[in-house]
Amino acid sequence: MKKGRLIRYVNRSTLTVHTPEALIFCRSKAQFPGNDKASWRPNIFSFGNNMNKVWANAKADDPYAEFALIQVETKLDKASQRLSLFERLAKRMKNRWQVPAGLDIQSCETIEPLTLAMGGKVFNTPHSKSLIVLIARFDALVRELKSLKQFNIIKNKRFHTIVRKATRNIRAVIQETHAYKATGVTRYDIFNKTKLGAEAIEQMGMISLAILNRDERSAFGPTPIEEKQSNYSAQRL
């Protein structure tokens, strides 16, 4: 503590990944069959960096950034609900199987897992941390399913179907931020039909009135600086 003030705190959370299915979200490059070169793919780090930009622009009162936050939250909710469905399914399959006395089935794990630090600026936003929680849950689910597969409790086809569907929903979250384009526009520009506002509308289309009028808000997004400073009494369209 310096002169009675608290020093900035840090978050030392980590993510430990055991499965290659979850690891693909933690790598910026991937190699595909028939292709000698590794190609770039969206990942948790690109998502974190993009989310920081979206967050900063939403704080600067960019309505398109607010819309992007809402879209990410919708995709996060959908992916979480789908994961919950698969987690319950895995639990039911395991409970239906009559485990012989003396047998204790544990989730598969690798002897050399990858541990990633979640501190630093990349994972500053609550949306980035929510994605990390999804990855951890997905990794745990895959480990459980692999254990069930080894004991013939789940068939290969069903295992791959579940993993593919869960992967698709998480990837949709990560890819959502890549659709956002920063323009520097604010609600003021849209309301007052400035040149910047007109260019933003031409480039990305008219934003919904519910978002412009702040009737629809991001659940976890920042309060725009403009709103903080003026105790915003919004113009409405």
XYZ file of N, CA and C in Angstrom:
711
model
N 0.841 -1.192 0.000
C 0.000 0.000 0.000
C 0.880 1.247 0.000
N 0.552 2.219 -0.843
C 1.323 3.444 -0.947
C 0.463 4.629 -0.497
N 0.938 5.313 0.551
C 0.278 6.523 1.033
C -1.214 6.317 1.234
N -1.562 5.183 1.842
C -2.954 4.910 2.155
C -3.795 4.426 1.001
N -3.163 4.212 -0.193
C -3.916 3.747 -1.361
C -3.576 2.296 -1.670
N -4.567 1.546 -2.143
C -4.338 0.152 -2.522
C -3.576 0.085 -3.834
N -2.632 -0.836 -3.919
C -1.891 -1.070 -5.157
C -2.742 -1.940 -6.077
N -2.609 -1.763 -7.368
C -3.373 -2.543 -8.358
C -3.240 -4.041 -8.102
N -4.366 -4.742 -8.121
C -4.338 -6.181 -7.892
C -4.248 -6.936 -9.219
N -3.840 -8.187 -9.146
C -3.714 -9.029 -10.338
C -4.511 -10.310 -10.138
N -4.870 -10.930 -11.239
C -5.589 -12.201 -11.210
C -4.649 -13.290 -11.723
N -4.379 -14.276 -10.888
C -3.434 -15.337 -11.246
C -4.147 -16.641 -11.624
N -5.360 -16.540 -12.124
C -6.105 -17.721 -12.551
C -5.388 -18.418 -13.707
N -5.564 -19.723 -13.804
C -4.971 -20.497 -14.893
C -6.013 -21.420 -15.506
N -5.787 -21.815 -16.722
C -6.609 -22.807 -17.414
C -5.714 -23.992 -17.759
N -6.098 -25.179 -17.309
C -5.344 -26.385 -17.625
C -6.150 -27.232 -18.594
N -5.568 -27.529 -19.737
C -6.251 -28.259 -20.813
C -5.628 -29.646 -20.980
N -6.472 -30.668 -21.029
C -6.003 -32.052 -21.147
C -6.261 -32.656 -22.526
N -7.263 -32.151 -23.237
C -7.690 -32.816 -24.472
C -7.322 -32.016 -25.720
N -6.992 -32.699 -26.808
C -6.704 -31.982 -28.067
C -7.942 -31.268 -28.597
N -9.131 -31.774 -28.248
C -10.373 -31.142 -28.702
C -10.510 -29.733 -28.124
N -10.081 -29.553 -26.880
C -10.121 -28.218 -26.260
C -8.892 -27.401 -26.633
N -7.797 -28.092 -26.885
C -6.536 -27.404 -27.199
C -6.626 -26.601 -28.487
N -7.470 -27.023 -29.421
C -7.582 -26.306 -30.698
C -8.044 -24.859 -30.505
N -8.756 -24.610 -29.401
C -9.208 -23.239 -29.136
C -8.102 -22.385 -28.532
N -7.006 -23.022 -28.123
C -5.916 -22.314 -27.446
C -4.715 -22.112 -28.362
N -4.835 -22.512 -29.614
C -3.735 -22.371 -30.569
C -4.144 -21.464 -31.707
N -3.206 -20.655 -32.144
C -3.506 -19.700 -33.214
C -3.361 -20.321 -34.595
N -2.688 -21.480 -34.671
C -2.506 -22.142 -35.956
C -2.874 -23.608 -35.848
N -3.381 -24.154 -36.937
C -3.749 -25.573 -36.970
C -3.403 -26.151 -38.328
N -3.029 -27.423 -38.330
C -2.673 -28.108 -39.573
C -3.786 -29.078 -39.924
N -4.206 -29.052 -41.164
C -5.300 -29.906 -41.608
C -4.778 -30.958 -42.586
N -5.443 -32.110 -42.646
C -4.998 -33.177 -43.550
C -4.891 -32.699 -44.996
N -3.799 -33.073 -45.671
C -3.601 -32.696 -47.064
C -3.030 -31.309 -47.255
N -2.753 -30.609 -46.150
C -2.192 -29.265 -46.232
C -0.889 -29.221 -45.443
N 0.209 -28.925 -46.144
C 1.522 -28.918 -45.488
C 1.716 -27.720 -44.565
N 0.986 -26.649 -44.831
C 1.167 -25.433 -44.048
C 0.088 -25.310 -42.969
N 0.511 -24.839 -41.811
C -0.437 -24.585 -40.730
C -1.152 -23.265 -41.015
N -2.451 -23.257 -40.907
C -3.223 -22.049 -41.200
C -3.721 -21.416 -39.907
N -3.873 -20.077 -39.939
C -4.340 -19.357 -38.761
C -5.803 -19.644 -38.532
N -6.204 -19.722 -37.270
C -7.610 -19.910 -36.950
C -7.955 -19.083 -35.714
N -9.207 -18.615 -35.595
C -9.618 -17.860 -34.407
C -9.398 -18.694 -33.143
N -9.025 -18.034 -32.063
C -8.703 -18.745 -30.822
C -9.012 -17.850 -29.634
N -8.781 -18.348 -28.417
C -9.135 -17.573 -27.229
C -8.333 -16.279 -27.118
N -7.129 -16.261 -27.686
C -6.299 -15.056 -27.605
C -6.782 -13.982 -28.586
N -7.129 -14.387 -29.807
C -7.672 -13.413 -30.758
C -9.022 -12.905 -30.255
N -9.804 -13.799 -29.638
C -11.095 -13.394 -29.061
C -10.881 -12.368 -27.953
N -9.913 -12.652 -27.059
C -9.633 -11.737 -25.958
C -9.203 -10.364 -26.444
N -8.319 -10.330 -27.430
C -7.867 -9.050 -27.981
C -9.003 -8.294 -28.660
N -9.818 -9.020 -29.431
C -10.948 -8.381 -30.094
C -11.963 -7.854 -29.076
N -12.192 -8.641 -28.016
C -13.143 -8.217 -26.996
C -12.673 -6.948 -26.299
N -11.374 -6.814 -26.091
C -10.844 -5.590 -25.477
C -11.159 -4.372 -26.344
N -11.045 -4.537 -27.665
C -11.347 -3.431 -28.586
C -12.842 -3.108 -28.574
N -13.658 -4.150 -28.630
C -15.112 -3.943 -28.611
C -15.521 -3.260 -27.304
N -14.962 -3.736 -26.199
C -15.263 -3.171 -24.873
C -14.908 -1.680 -24.825
N -13.705 -1.350 -25.305
C -13.254 0.043 -25.283
C -14.166 0.918 -26.127
N -14.604 0.427 -27.275
C -15.474 1.214 -28.148
C -16.888 1.337 -27.574
N -17.364 0.279 -26.910
C -18.671 0.361 -26.244
C -18.612 1.390 -25.118
N -17.478 1.447 -24.429
C -17.284 2.435 -23.363
C -17.256 3.850 -23.934
N -16.801 3.964 -25.188
C -16.770 5.274 -25.863
C -18.110 5.600 -26.515
N -19.137 4.778 -26.233
C -20.520 5.020 -26.688
C -20.762 4.635 -28.145
N -20.038 3.647 -28.647
C -20.266 3.116 -29.995
C -21.426 2.119 -29.923
N -22.573 2.410 -30.552
C -23.723 1.503 -30.472
C -23.475 0.168 -31.187
N -22.613 0.187 -32.202
C -22.295 -1.057 -32.904
C -21.467 -1.982 -32.011
N -20.639 -1.393 -31.157
C -19.887 -2.195 -30.193
C -20.831 -2.797 -29.159
N -21.825 -2.019 -28.742
C -22.835 -2.548 -27.806
C -23.574 -3.726 -28.433
N -23.921 -3.580 -29.710
C -24.583 -4.676 -30.430
C -23.686 -5.915 -30.473
N -22.374 -5.706 -30.714
C -21.432 -6.829 -30.757
C -21.366 -7.537 -29.409
N -21.369 -6.773 -28.313
C -21.360 -7.373 -26.979
C -22.605 -8.225 -26.751
N -23.742 -7.710 -27.174
C -25.007 -8.444 -27.015
C -24.976 -9.743 -27.809
N -24.437 -9.685 -29.029
C -24.338 -10.880 -29.860
C -23.425 -11.929 -29.221
N -22.299 -11.477 -28.671
C -21.377 -12.403 -28.004
C -22.059 -13.053 -26.807
N -22.796 -12.260 -26.030
C -23.492 -12.800 -24.855
C -24.545 -13.821 -25.252
N -25.221 -13.570 -26.376
C -26.214 -14.532 -26.873
C -25.553 -15.850 -27.249
N -24.413 -15.767 -27.939
C -23.694 -16.973 -28.342
C -23.113 -17.708 -27.123
N -22.634 -16.952 -26.137
C -22.122 -17.564 -24.913
C -23.223 -18.334 -24.190
N -24.408 -17.730 -24.110
C -25.541 -18.397 -23.449
C -25.927 -19.677 -24.183
N -25.968 -19.600 -25.502
C -26.335 -20.772 -26.298
C -25.329 -21.896 -26.119
N -24.027 -21.557 -26.163
C -22.979 -22.567 -25.996
C -23.033 -23.174 -24.604
N -23.292 -22.346 -23.586
C -23.374 -22.835 -22.208
C -24.554 -23.774 -22.022
N -25.692 -23.414 -22.598
C -26.880 -24.270 -22.494
C -26.658 -25.611 -23.186
N -26.009 -25.579 -24.340
C -25.737 -26.822 -25.059
C -24.757 -27.705 -24.275
N -23.745 -27.076 -23.663
C -22.806 -27.830 -22.844
C -23.506 -28.464 -21.642
N -24.418 -27.715 -21.020
C -25.169 -28.250 -19.883
C -25.957 -29.485 -20.291
N -26.540 -29.450 -21.480
C -27.286 -30.593 -22.000
C -26.389 -31.819 -22.140
N -25.197 -31.614 -22.706
C -24.262 -32.725 -22.899
C -23.702 -33.227 -21.563
N -23.487 -32.313 -20.612
C -22.994 -32.717 -19.283
C -24.016 -33.599 -18.574
N -25.294 -33.219 -18.680
C -26.352 -34.041 -18.063
C -26.456 -35.393 -18.752
N -26.284 -35.394 -20.081
C -26.346 -36.642 -20.838
C -25.232 -37.596 -20.403
N -24.016 -37.078 -20.267
C -22.886 -37.915 -19.846
C -23.121 -38.485 -18.452
N -23.684 -37.654 -17.584
C -23.952 -38.105 -16.214
C -25.008 -39.215 -16.203
N -26.067 -39.051 -17.033
C -27.118 -40.079 -17.088
C -26.577 -41.397 -17.622
N -25.735 -41.307 -18.665
C -25.177 -42.537 -19.243
C -24.320 -43.281 -18.225
N -23.561 -42.539 -17.463
C -22.697 -43.161 -16.460
C -23.526 -43.765 -15.329
N -24.593 -43.051 -14.923
C -25.435 -43.539 -13.826
C -26.247 -44.768 -14.217
N -26.616 -44.854 -15.507
C -27.403 -46.013 -15.961
C -26.569 -47.289 -15.996
N -25.265 -47.115 -16.159
C -24.386 -48.280 -16.245
C -24.123 -48.818 -14.853
N -24.313 -50.117 -14.676
C -24.094 -50.742 -13.377
C -22.599 -50.944 -13.156
N -22.000 -50.033 -12.385
C -20.565 -50.117 -12.127
C -20.299 -51.227 -11.113
N -19.471 -52.212 -11.484
C -19.172 -53.314 -10.550
C -18.492 -52.807 -9.282
N -18.720 -53.503 -8.188
C -18.080 -53.143 -6.925
C -16.560 -53.195 -7.086
N -15.902 -52.198 -6.553
C -14.443 -52.155 -6.626
C -13.913 -51.403 -7.826
N -14.807 -51.019 -8.760
C -14.371 -50.277 -9.940
C -14.705 -48.801 -9.774
N -13.711 -47.963 -9.885
C -13.874 -46.518 -9.766
C -13.415 -45.877 -11.071
N -14.371 -45.435 -11.895
C -14.048 -44.861 -13.205
C -13.733 -43.378 -13.050
N -12.541 -42.987 -13.434
C -12.106 -41.595 -13.367
C -12.030 -41.006 -14.775
N -12.173 -39.688 -14.863
C -12.044 -39.017 -16.157
C -10.614 -39.140 -16.671
N -10.503 -39.287 -17.992
C -9.178 -39.357 -18.610
C -8.433 -38.040 -18.397
N -7.130 -38.115 -18.300
C -6.312 -36.910 -18.243
C -4.955 -37.204 -18.856
N -4.333 -36.177 -19.393
C -3.019 -36.345 -19.990
C -1.944 -36.171 -18.932
N -0.812 -36.830 -19.136
C 0.271 -36.726 -18.160
C 1.024 -35.403 -18.307
N 0.820 -34.720 -19.437
C 1.462 -33.417 -19.659
C 0.428 -32.408 -20.163
N -0.465 -31.955 -19.289
C -1.475 -30.978 -19.719
C -0.857 -29.618 -20.007
N -1.579 -28.827 -20.776
C -1.146 -27.461 -21.073
C -1.807 -26.524 -20.067
N -1.005 -25.738 -19.365
C -1.536 -24.764 -18.405
C -1.272 -23.358 -18.917
N -2.334 -22.577 -19.028
C -2.247 -21.212 -19.543
C -2.595 -20.217 -18.448
N -1.820 -19.161 -18.340
C -2.108 -18.092 -17.379
C -3.217 -17.209 -17.934
N -4.201 -16.917 -17.109
C -5.336 -16.117 -17.542
C -5.211 -14.650 -17.133
N -4.085 -14.296 -16.522
C -3.878 -12.907 -16.144
C -3.483 -12.078 -17.351
N -3.111 -10.843 -17.124
C -2.703 -9.983 -18.228
C -3.890 -9.310 -18.888
N -3.617 -8.558 -19.940
C -4.646 -7.724 -20.564
C -5.537 -8.473 -21.538
N -5.094 -9.637 -22.025
C -5.864 -10.334 -23.066
C -7.237 -10.753 -22.560
N -7.299 -11.204 -21.305
C -8.558 -11.726 -20.776
C -9.169 -10.771 -19.749
N -9.163 -9.489 -20.072
C -9.661 -8.463 -19.153
C -11.175 -8.451 -19.021
N -11.891 -8.726 -20.089
C -13.346 -8.558 -20.081
C -14.048 -9.777 -19.483
N -15.246 -9.583 -18.913
C -16.016 -10.720 -18.404
C -16.404 -11.697 -19.505
N -16.529 -11.206 -20.735
C -16.868 -12.083 -21.856
C -15.720 -13.063 -22.135
N -14.474 -12.569 -22.074
C -13.317 -13.438 -22.288
C -13.226 -14.492 -21.188
N -13.486 -14.074 -19.952
C -13.442 -15.031 -18.843
C -14.573 -16.054 -18.951
N -15.727 -15.626 -19.449
C -16.837 -16.569 -19.654
C -16.473 -17.619 -20.698
N -15.746 -17.191 -21.735
C -15.288 -18.139 -22.749
C -14.314 -19.144 -22.141
N -13.420 -18.683 -21.259
C -12.465 -19.574 -20.603
C -13.212 -20.633 -19.787
N -14.274 -20.217 -19.103
C -15.090 -21.171 -18.334
C -15.688 -22.224 -19.263
N -16.167 -21.788 -20.432
C -16.715 -22.738 -21.416
C -15.662 -23.744 -21.871
N -14.449 -23.262 -22.138
C -13.371 -24.145 -22.589
C -13.052 -25.173 -21.501
N -12.991 -24.722 -20.245
C -12.702 -25.636 -19.132
C -13.802 -26.701 -19.000
N -15.053 -26.273 -19.131
C -16.168 -27.233 -19.055
C -16.134 -28.206 -20.224
N -15.832 -27.684 -21.404
C -15.754 -28.546 -22.592
C -14.643 -29.579 -22.432
N -13.493 -29.151 -21.941
C -12.369 -30.068 -21.718
C -12.760 -31.164 -20.733
N -13.430 -30.787 -19.637
C -13.869 -31.772 -18.635
C -14.885 -32.744 -19.233
N -15.787 -32.218 -20.077
C -16.784 -33.071 -20.720
C -16.124 -34.100 -21.629
N -15.174 -33.652 -22.450
C -14.494 -34.559 -23.373
C -13.734 -35.637 -22.602
N -13.094 -35.253 -21.517
C -12.374 -36.232 -20.687
C -13.329 -37.291 -20.143
N -14.493 -36.845 -19.676
C -15.500 -37.777 -19.147
C -16.014 -38.706 -20.245
N -16.304 -38.141 -21.418
C -16.814 -38.952 -22.528
C -15.779 -39.963 -23.005
N -14.517 -39.575 -23.010
C -13.463 -40.507 -23.417
C -13.356 -41.676 -22.445
N -13.558 -41.400 -21.169
C -13.556 -42.480 -20.184
C -14.722 -43.428 -20.419
N -15.896 -42.862 -20.685
C -17.071 -43.697 -20.959
C -16.872 -44.514 -22.225
N -16.197 -43.923 -23.214
C -15.940 -44.626 -24.475
C -14.995 -45.805 -24.251
N -14.004 -45.620 -23.398
C -13.049 -46.694 -23.125
C -13.715 -47.902 -22.461
N -14.789 -47.644 -21.705
C -15.510 -48.731 -21.043
C -16.758 -49.153 -21.830
N -16.830 -48.734 -23.111
C -17.943 -49.111 -24.006
C -19.307 -48.654 -23.499
N -19.324 -47.558 -22.748
C -20.587 -47.009 -22.268
C -21.186 -46.061 -23.314
N -20.339 -45.473 -24.138
C -20.788 -44.616 -25.230
C -20.081 -45.053 -26.505
N -20.826 -45.064 -27.602
C -20.256 -45.498 -28.879
C -19.493 -44.351 -29.547
N -18.568 -44.736 -30.426
C -17.722 -43.750 -31.118
C -18.541 -42.679 -31.838
N -19.591 -43.116 -32.534
C -20.379 -42.184 -33.339
C -21.032 -41.120 -32.468
N -21.576 -41.536 -31.331
C -22.231 -40.583 -30.450
C -21.210 -39.648 -29.810
N -20.060 -40.197 -29.456
C -18.991 -39.379 -28.879
C -18.602 -38.262 -29.840
N -18.351 -38.600 -31.093
C -17.919 -37.601 -32.074
C -19.026 -36.595 -32.386
N -20.286 -37.042 -32.351
C -21.407 -36.123 -32.593
C -21.494 -35.071 -31.498
N -21.375 -35.496 -30.253
C -21.444 -34.563 -29.128
C -20.286 -33.565 -29.185
N -19.078 -34.067 -29.413
C -17.896 -33.201 -29.458
C -18.012 -32.198 -30.601
N -18.489 -32.665 -31.760
C -18.615 -31.779 -32.922
C -19.624 -30.650 -32.658
N -20.760 -30.986 -32.044
C -21.779 -29.971 -31.776
C -21.312 -28.966 -30.730
N -20.658 -29.454 -29.690
C -20.146 -28.550 -28.654
C -19.061 -27.644 -29.226
N -18.201 -28.208 -30.059
C -17.126 -27.433 -30.695
C -17.698 -26.330 -31.575
N -18.735 -26.650 -32.321
C -19.341 -25.680 -33.236
C -19.886 -24.470 -32.476
N -20.515 -24.716 -31.312
C -21.090 -23.613 -30.537
C -20.017 -22.728 -29.912
N -18.921 -23.330 -29.456
C -17.833 -22.528 -28.874
C -17.138 -21.730 -29.965
N -16.943 -22.343 -31.125
C -16.304 -21.630 -32.224
C -17.158 -20.444 -32.684
N -18.476 -20.596 -32.619
C -19.365 -19.495 -33.007
C -19.173 -18.285 -32.097
N -18.904 -18.540 -30.808
C -18.633 -17.446 -29.875
C -17.352 -16.718 -30.287
N -16.300 -17.482 -30.545
C -14.997 -16.907 -30.876
C -15.061 -16.101 -32.170
N -15.781 -16.612 -33.144
C -15.827 -15.956 -34.449
C -16.684 -14.697 -34.455
N -17.564 -14.561 -33.457
C -18.501 -13.435 -33.445
C -17.779 -12.089 -33.432
N -16.673 -11.989 -32.697
C -15.972 -10.704 -32.592
C -15.289 -10.296 -33.889
N -15.057 -11.254 -34.788
C -14.364 -10.932 -36.039
C -15.279 -10.208 -37.029
N -16.579 -10.191 -36.737
C -17.516 -9.487 -37.622
C -17.572 -7.995 -37.299
N -17.076 -7.621 -36.111
C -17.153 -6.218 -35.690
C -16.039 -5.390 -36.326
N -16.404 -4.207 -36.802
C -15.424 -3.284 -37.384
C -15.500 -1.952 -36.639
N -14.370 -1.539 -36.086
C -14.323 -0.277 -35.345
C -14.369 0.904 -36.309
N -15.215 1.886 -36.023
C -15.350 3.065 -36.881
C -15.130 4.369 -36.113
N -15.166 4.295 -34.778
C -15.055 5.517 -33.982
C -16.367 6.262 -33.863
N -17.455 5.682 -34.374
C -18.753 6.333 -34.322
C -19.327 6.261 -32.911
N -20.162 7.217 -32.562
C -20.855 7.209 -31.271
C -22.358 7.415 -31.507
N -23.126 7.245 -30.443
C -24.561 7.497 -30.556
C -24.819 8.951 -30.973
N -23.989 9.855 -30.502
C -24.129 11.273 -30.879
C -24.089 11.424 -32.398
N -23.157 10.694 -33.043
C -23.030 10.795 -34.507
C -24.285 10.289 -35.209
N -24.863 9.207 -34.680
C -26.076 8.662 -35.310
C -27.248 9.610 -35.099
N -27.427 10.071 -33.856
C -28.536 10.974 -33.548
C -28.476 12.258 -34.361
N -27.248 12.804 -34.512
C -27.086 14.117 -35.153
C -26.701 14.018 -36.628
N -26.688 12.804 -37.151
C -26.466 12.571 -38.582
C -25.179 13.221 -39.082
N -24.105 13.005 -38.308
C -22.804 13.537 -38.725
C -22.260 12.714 -39.885
N -21.182 13.197 -40.486
C -20.563 12.488 -41.600
C -20.095 11.094 -41.155
N -19.501 11.030 -39.963
C -19.032 9.754 -39.432
C -20.196 8.804 -39.187
N -21.299 9.357 -38.695
C -22.488 8.532 -38.471
C -23.045 7.982 -39.776
N -23.083 8.823 -40.805
C -23.590 8.394 -42.111
C -22.697 7.313 -42.714
N -21.383 7.471 -42.563
C -20.436 6.470 -43.085
C -20.600 5.129 -42.356
N -20.822 5.190 -41.057
C -21.001 3.957 -40.285
C -22.272 3.232 -40.711
N -23.335 3.975 -40.914
C -24.606 3.379 -41.342
C -24.461 2.768 -42.726
N -23.759 3.481 -43.617
C -23.548 2.963 -44.971
C -22.707 1.679 -44.945
N -21.726 1.640 -44.050
C -20.820 0.494 -43.988
C -21.435 -0.709 -43.269
N -22.180 -0.456 -42.193
C -22.650 -1.569 -41.359
C -24.161 -1.652 -41.205
N -24.871 -0.722 -41.827
C -26.324 -0.751 -41.718
C -26.801 0.029 -40.506
N -28.082 0.346 -40.475
C -28.656 1.109 -39.375
C -28.762 0.232 -38.140
N -28.297 0.735 -37.010
C -28.376 0.004 -35.759
C -29.805 0.081 -35.229
N -30.230 -0.922 -34.468
C -31.622 -0.952 -33.997
C -31.890 0.201 -33.031
N -33.126 0.688 -33.040
C -33.514 1.799 -32.177
C -33.426 1.402 -30.704
N -33.680 0.131 -30.407
C -33.623 -0.322 -29.011
C -32.215 -0.152 -28.443
N -31.199 -0.409 -29.275
C -29.815 -0.240 -28.823
C -29.450 1.234 -28.801
N -29.851 1.975 -29.838
C -29.556 3.413 -29.880
C -30.145 4.143 -28.675
N -31.375 3.791 -28.311
C -32.058 4.455 -27.205
C -31.733 3.843 -25.845
N -30.831 2.844 -25.858
C -30.394 2.150 -24.641
C -31.525 1.388 -23.949
N -32.531 1.016 -24.715
C -33.559 0.134 -24.158
C -33.049 -1.304 -24.111
N -32.160 -1.614 -25.020
C -31.508 -2.927 -25.035
C -30.034 -2.716 -24.732
N -29.545 -3.363 -23.668
C -28.180 -3.148 -23.216
C -27.438 -4.480 -23.078
N -26.121 -4.401 -23.169
C -25.282 -5.557 -22.858
C -25.398 -5.850 -21.373
N -25.537 -7.140 -21.032
C -25.709 -7.525 -19.630
C -24.443 -7.307 -18.813
N -23.272 -7.422 -19.464
C -22.002 -7.337 -18.731
C -21.072 -6.262 -19.287
N -21.583 -5.436 -20.174
C -20.741 -4.435 -20.817
C -20.482 -3.222 -19.928
N -19.598 -2.322 -20.386
C -19.252 -1.131 -19.608
C -20.317 -0.051 -19.738
N -20.341 0.850 -18.782
C -21.184 2.038 -18.878
C -20.436 3.067 -19.717
N -21.029 3.536 -20.823
C -20.329 4.504 -21.674
C -19.879 5.740 -20.894
N -18.700 6.252 -21.227
C -18.147 7.428 -20.553
C -19.106 8.611 -20.660
N -19.710 8.778 -21.822
C -20.656 9.870 -22.049
C -21.803 9.802 -21.047
N -22.270 8.586 -20.800
C -23.388 8.400 -19.879
C -22.949 8.692 -18.443
N -21.740 8.292 -18.088
C -21.212 8.539 -16.748
C -21.058 10.036 -16.490
N -20.497 10.740 -17.470
C -20.152 12.140 -17.269
C -21.375 13.053 -17.211
N -22.395 12.722 -17.995
C -23.531 13.639 -18.090
C -24.786 13.098 -17.425
N -24.662 11.926 -16.768
C -25.850 11.259 -16.213
C -26.912 11.180 -17.308
N -26.479 10.660 -18.418
C -27.073 10.701 -19.748
C -28.601 10.747 -19.780
N -29.123 11.806 -20.323
C -30.530 11.893 -20.638
C -30.633 11.811 -22.149
N -30.876 10.608 -22.649
C -30.648 10.307 -24.066
C -31.647 10.981 -24.978
N -31.117 11.401 -26.121
C -32.000 11.706 -27.229
C -32.619 10.387 -27.668
N -33.798 10.443 -28.171
C -34.434 9.197 -28.613
C -34.937 9.392 -30.029
N -34.829 8.307 -30.800
C -35.310 8.364 -32.169
C -36.663 7.701 -32.272
